[in-house]
């Protein structure tokens, strides 16, 4: 009777360990298959002082909703290549400095406006950085 309990207990532990191992393997594979990249430094990206200032503004205000290179897990669209497109992805407005400035200042849909937070120089710095994505 006691040996049966020990064997059952060992079998349960082995099953739990197998389940944990499988879960761990799936987690590792998932992480390896992600398109997440190491964040490059300003120097590695070749950013000038204005673009560096814009990157800091982006990190403080934009990154929480707009990933610079991916939209995974974010509310807003990715900013990757935003100025390489003819039109902005959500609004269909022309992808140029004037329209993006309007969106940053006034907001749009779920995005708040930052006219009371960012001055024109900060918006210009942000645009300079967005052009590098």
PDB file of C-alpha atoms in Angstrom:
ATOM      1  CA  UNK A   1       0.000   0.000   0.000  1.00  0.00           C
ATOM      2  CA  UNK A   2       2.768   2.418   0.973  1.00  0.00           C
ATOM      3  CA  UNK A   3       4.736   1.521  -2.155  1.00  0.00           C
ATOM      4  CA  UNK A   4       1.667   2.296  -4.278  1.00  0.00           C
ATOM      5  CA  UNK A   5       1.412   5.752  -2.736  1.00  0.00           C
ATOM      6  CA  UNK A   6       5.099   6.386  -3.351  1.00  0.00           C
ATOM      7  CA  UNK A   7       4.812   5.260  -6.981  1.00  0.00           C
ATOM      8  CA  UNK A   8       1.705   7.410  -7.558  1.00  0.00           C
ATOM      9  CA  UNK A   9       3.454  10.377  -5.949  1.00  0.00           C
ATOM     10  CA  UNK A  10       6.538   9.860  -8.139  1.00  0.00           C
ATOM     11  CA  UNK A  11       4.392   9.559 -11.278  1.00  0.00           C
ATOM     12  CA  UNK A  12       2.624  12.805 -10.466  1.00  0.00           C
ATOM     13  CA  UNK A  13       5.957  14.570  -9.923  1.00  0.00           C
ATOM     14  CA  UNK A  14       7.294  13.229 -13.213  1.00  0.00           C
ATOM     15  CA  UNK A  15       4.143  14.403 -15.074  1.00  0.00           C
ATOM     16  CA  UNK A  16       4.381  17.818 -13.443  1.00  0.00           C
ATOM     17  CA  UNK A  17       8.057  18.048 -14.366  1.00  0.00           C
ATOM     18  CA  UNK A  18       7.293  17.043 -17.957  1.00  0.00           C
ATOM     19  CA  UNK A  19       4.539  19.652 -18.121  1.00  0.00           C
ATOM     20  CA  UNK A  20       6.863  22.299 -16.715  1.00  0.00           C
ATOM     21  CA  UNK A  21       9.606  21.317 -19.182  1.00  0.00           C
ATOM     22  CA  UNK A  22       7.191  21.529 -22.087  1.00  0.00           C
ATOM     23  CA  UNK A  23       5.938  24.924 -20.915  1.00  0.00           C
ATOM     24  CA  UNK A  24       9.521  26.156 -20.525  1.00  0.00           C
ATOM     25  CA  UNK A  25      10.428  24.933 -24.025  1.00  0.00           C
ATOM     26  CA  UNK A  26       7.393  26.633 -25.572  1.00  0.00           C
ATOM     27  CA  UNK A  27       8.271  29.863 -23.765  1.00  0.00           C
ATOM     28  CA  UNK A  28      11.868  29.795 -24.975  1.00  0.00           C
ATOM     29  CA  UNK A  29      10.823  29.060 -28.563  1.00  0.00           C
ATOM     30  CA  UNK A  30       8.277  31.885 -28.409  1.00  0.00           C
ATOM     31  CA  UNK A  31      10.906  34.324 -27.210  1.00  0.00           C
ATOM     32  CA  UNK A  32      13.377  33.241 -29.861  1.00  0.00           C
ATOM     33  CA  UNK A  33      10.824  33.644 -32.633  1.00  0.00           C
ATOM     34  CA  UNK A  34       9.891  37.207 -31.614  1.00  0.00           C
ATOM     35  CA  UNK A  35      10.991  40.042 -33.848  1.00  0.00           C
ATOM     36  CA  UNK A  36      12.238  41.977 -30.831  1.00  0.00           C
ATOM     37  CA  UNK A  37      15.641  43.466 -31.362  1.00  0.00           C
ATOM     38  CA  UNK A  38      18.166  44.930 -28.983  1.00  0.00           C
ATOM     39  CA  UNK A  39      17.663  48.670 -28.718  1.00  0.00           C
ATOM     40  CA  UNK A  40      20.412  50.378 -30.680  1.00  0.00           C
ATOM     41  CA  UNK A  41      22.214  53.370 -29.274  1.00  0.00           C
ATOM     42  CA  UNK A  42      21.929  56.850 -30.777  1.00  0.00           C
ATOM     43  CA  UNK A  43      25.461  56.443 -32.162  1.00  0.00           C
ATOM     44  CA  UNK A  44      24.679  53.065 -33.752  1.00  0.00           C
ATOM     45  CA  UNK A  45      21.677  54.655 -35.444  1.00  0.00           C
ATOM     46  CA  UNK A  46      23.793  57.601 -36.608  1.00  0.00           C
ATOM     47  CA  UNK A  47      21.408  60.148 -35.087  1.00  0.00           C
ATOM     48  CA  UNK A  48      22.262  63.853 -35.064  1.00  0.00           C
ATOM     49  CA  UNK A  49      21.571  66.020 -31.963  1.00  0.00           C
ATOM     50  CA  UNK A  50      18.074  67.020 -33.137  1.00  0.00           C
ATOM     51  CA  UNK A  51      17.130  63.403 -33.837  1.00  0.00           C
ATOM     52  CA  UNK A  52      18.515  62.358 -30.438  1.00  0.00           C
ATOM     53  CA  UNK A  53      16.311  64.964 -28.760  1.00  0.00           C
ATOM     54  CA  UNK A  54      13.365  63.701 -30.814  1.00  0.00           C
ATOM     55  CA  UNK A  55      14.075  60.115 -29.782  1.00  0.00           C
ATOM     56  CA  UNK A  56      13.907  61.119 -26.120  1.00  0.00           C
ATOM     57  CA  UNK A  57      10.566  62.842 -26.724  1.00  0.00           C
ATOM     58  CA  UNK A  58       9.352  59.742 -28.557  1.00  0.00           C
ATOM     59  CA  UNK A  59      10.431  57.545 -25.640  1.00  0.00           C
ATOM     60  CA  UNK A  60       8.626  59.780 -23.134  1.00  0.00           C
ATOM     61  CA  UNK A  61       5.357  60.395 -24.973  1.00  0.00           C
ATOM     62  CA  UNK A  62       4.900  58.115 -27.979  1.00  0.00           C
ATOM     63  CA  UNK A  63       6.477  54.755 -27.227  1.00  0.00           C
ATOM     64  CA  UNK A  64       3.777  53.671 -24.793  1.00  0.00           C
ATOM     65  CA  UNK A  65       1.304  53.390 -27.706  1.00  0.00           C
ATOM     66  CA  UNK A  66       3.487  53.412 -30.836  1.00  0.00           C
ATOM     67  CA  UNK A  67       6.425  51.031 -31.078  1.00  0.00           C
ATOM     68  CA  UNK A  68       9.081  52.433 -33.383  1.00  0.00           C
ATOM     69  CA  UNK A  69       9.596  49.149 -35.251  1.00  0.00           C
ATOM     70  CA  UNK A  70       6.615  46.939 -34.399  1.00  0.00           C
ATOM     71  CA  UNK A  71       2.964  47.268 -33.424  1.00  0.00           C
ATOM     72  CA  UNK A  72       3.004  44.126 -31.275  1.00  0.00           C
ATOM     73  CA  UNK A  73       1.240  44.782 -27.991  1.00  0.00           C
ATOM     74  CA  UNK A  74       0.587  48.451 -28.663  1.00  0.00           C
ATOM     75  CA  UNK A  75      -2.603  50.456 -29.157  1.00  0.00           C
ATOM     76  CA  UNK A  76      -1.434  52.655 -32.005  1.00  0.00           C
ATOM     77  CA  UNK A  77       0.180  51.786 -35.322  1.00  0.00           C
ATOM     78  CA  UNK A  78       3.910  51.253 -35.662  1.00  0.00           C
ATOM     79  CA  UNK A  79       5.878  54.310 -36.680  1.00  0.00           C
ATOM     80  CA  UNK A  80       8.315  52.280 -38.747  1.00  0.00           C
ATOM     81  CA  UNK A  81       8.588  53.899 -42.155  1.00  0.00           C
ATOM     82  CA  UNK A  82       5.799  56.386 -41.438  1.00  0.00           C
ATOM     83  CA  UNK A  83       7.288  58.953 -43.819  1.00  0.00           C
ATOM     84  CA  UNK A  84       8.105  56.363 -46.474  1.00  0.00           C
ATOM     85  CA  UNK A  85       4.407  55.834 -47.113  1.00  0.00           C
ATOM     86  CA  UNK A  86       2.281  58.154 -49.170  1.00  0.00           C
ATOM     87  CA  UNK A  87      -0.504  58.223 -46.578  1.00  0.00           C
ATOM     88  CA  UNK A  88      -0.744  57.809 -42.810  1.00  0.00           C
ATOM     89  CA  UNK A  89      -2.058  54.316 -42.009  1.00  0.00           C
ATOM     90  CA  UNK A  90      -5.006  55.168 -39.752  1.00  0.00           C
ATOM     91  CA  UNK A  91      -6.279  58.457 -41.150  1.00  0.00           C
ATOM     92  CA  UNK A  92      -5.368  58.258 -44.814  1.00  0.00           C
ATOM     93  CA  UNK A  93      -3.965  61.805 -44.617  1.00  0.00           C
ATOM     94  CA  UNK A  94      -0.755  62.568 -46.516  1.00  0.00           C
ATOM     95  CA  UNK A  95       2.343  61.342 -44.678  1.00  0.00           C
ATOM     96  CA  UNK A  96       4.163  64.655 -44.403  1.00  0.00           C
ATOM     97  CA  UNK A  97       5.476  66.940 -41.648  1.00  0.00           C
ATOM     98  CA  UNK A  98       2.405  69.196 -41.655  1.00  0.00           C
ATOM     99  CA  UNK A  99      -0.105  66.364 -41.181  1.00  0.00           C
ATOM    100  CA  UNK A 100       1.961  64.548 -38.558  1.00  0.00           C
ATOM    101  CA  UNK A 101       2.436  67.843 -36.694  1.00  0.00           C
ATOM    102  CA  UNK A 102      -1.338  68.311 -36.700  1.00  0.00           C
ATOM    103  CA  UNK A 103      -1.864  64.829 -35.266  1.00  0.00           C
ATOM    104  CA  UNK A 104       0.783  65.368 -32.573  1.00  0.00           C
ATOM    105  CA  UNK A 105      -0.596  68.781 -31.607  1.00  0.00           C
ATOM    106  CA  UNK A 106      -4.329  68.093 -31.853  1.00  0.00           C
ATOM    107  CA  UNK A 107      -4.561  64.342 -31.420  1.00  0.00           C
ATOM    108  CA  UNK A 108      -6.789  62.017 -33.403  1.00  0.00           C
ATOM    109  CA  UNK A 109      -9.265  59.297 -32.417  1.00  0.00           C
ATOM    110  CA  UNK A 110      -7.820  57.657 -29.262  1.00  0.00           C
ATOM    111  CA  UNK A 111      -4.574  59.646 -29.391  1.00  0.00           C
ATOM    112  CA  UNK A 112      -4.475  62.726 -27.180  1.00  0.00           C
ATOM    113  CA  UNK A 113      -3.103  66.025 -28.438  1.00  0.00           C
ATOM    114  CA  UNK A 114       0.203  67.313 -27.098  1.00  0.00           C
ATOM    115  CA  UNK A 115      -0.118  71.021 -27.946  1.00  0.00           C
ATOM    116  CA  UNK A 116      -0.102  71.899 -24.245  1.00  0.00           C
ATOM    117  CA  UNK A 117       2.856  69.598 -23.536  1.00  0.00           C
ATOM    118  CA  UNK A 118       5.279  69.958 -26.447  1.00  0.00           C
ATOM    119  CA  UNK A 119       6.516  73.223 -27.937  1.00  0.00           C
ATOM    120  CA  UNK A 120       7.189  73.621 -31.662  1.00  0.00           C
ATOM    121  CA  UNK A 121      10.919  72.895 -31.305  1.00  0.00           C
ATOM    122  CA  UNK A 122      10.151  69.635 -29.505  1.00  0.00           C
ATOM    123  CA  UNK A 123       7.682  68.672 -32.229  1.00  0.00           C
ATOM    124  CA  UNK A 124      10.323  69.476 -34.868  1.00  0.00           C
ATOM    125  CA  UNK A 125      12.818  67.279 -32.985  1.00  0.00           C
ATOM    126  CA  UNK A 126      10.250  64.487 -32.837  1.00  0.00           C
ATOM    127  CA  UNK A 127       9.602  64.759 -36.578  1.00  0.00           C
ATOM    128  CA  UNK A 128      13.350  64.608 -37.249  1.00  0.00           C
ATOM    129  CA  UNK A 129      13.498  61.340 -35.311  1.00  0.00           C
ATOM    130  CA  UNK A 130      10.381  59.911 -36.992  1.00  0.00           C
ATOM    131  CA  UNK A 131      12.067  60.453 -40.355  1.00  0.00           C
ATOM    132  CA  UNK A 132      14.806  58.013 -39.271  1.00  0.00           C
ATOM    133  CA  UNK A 133      12.399  55.126 -38.625  1.00  0.00           C
TER     134      UNK A 133
END
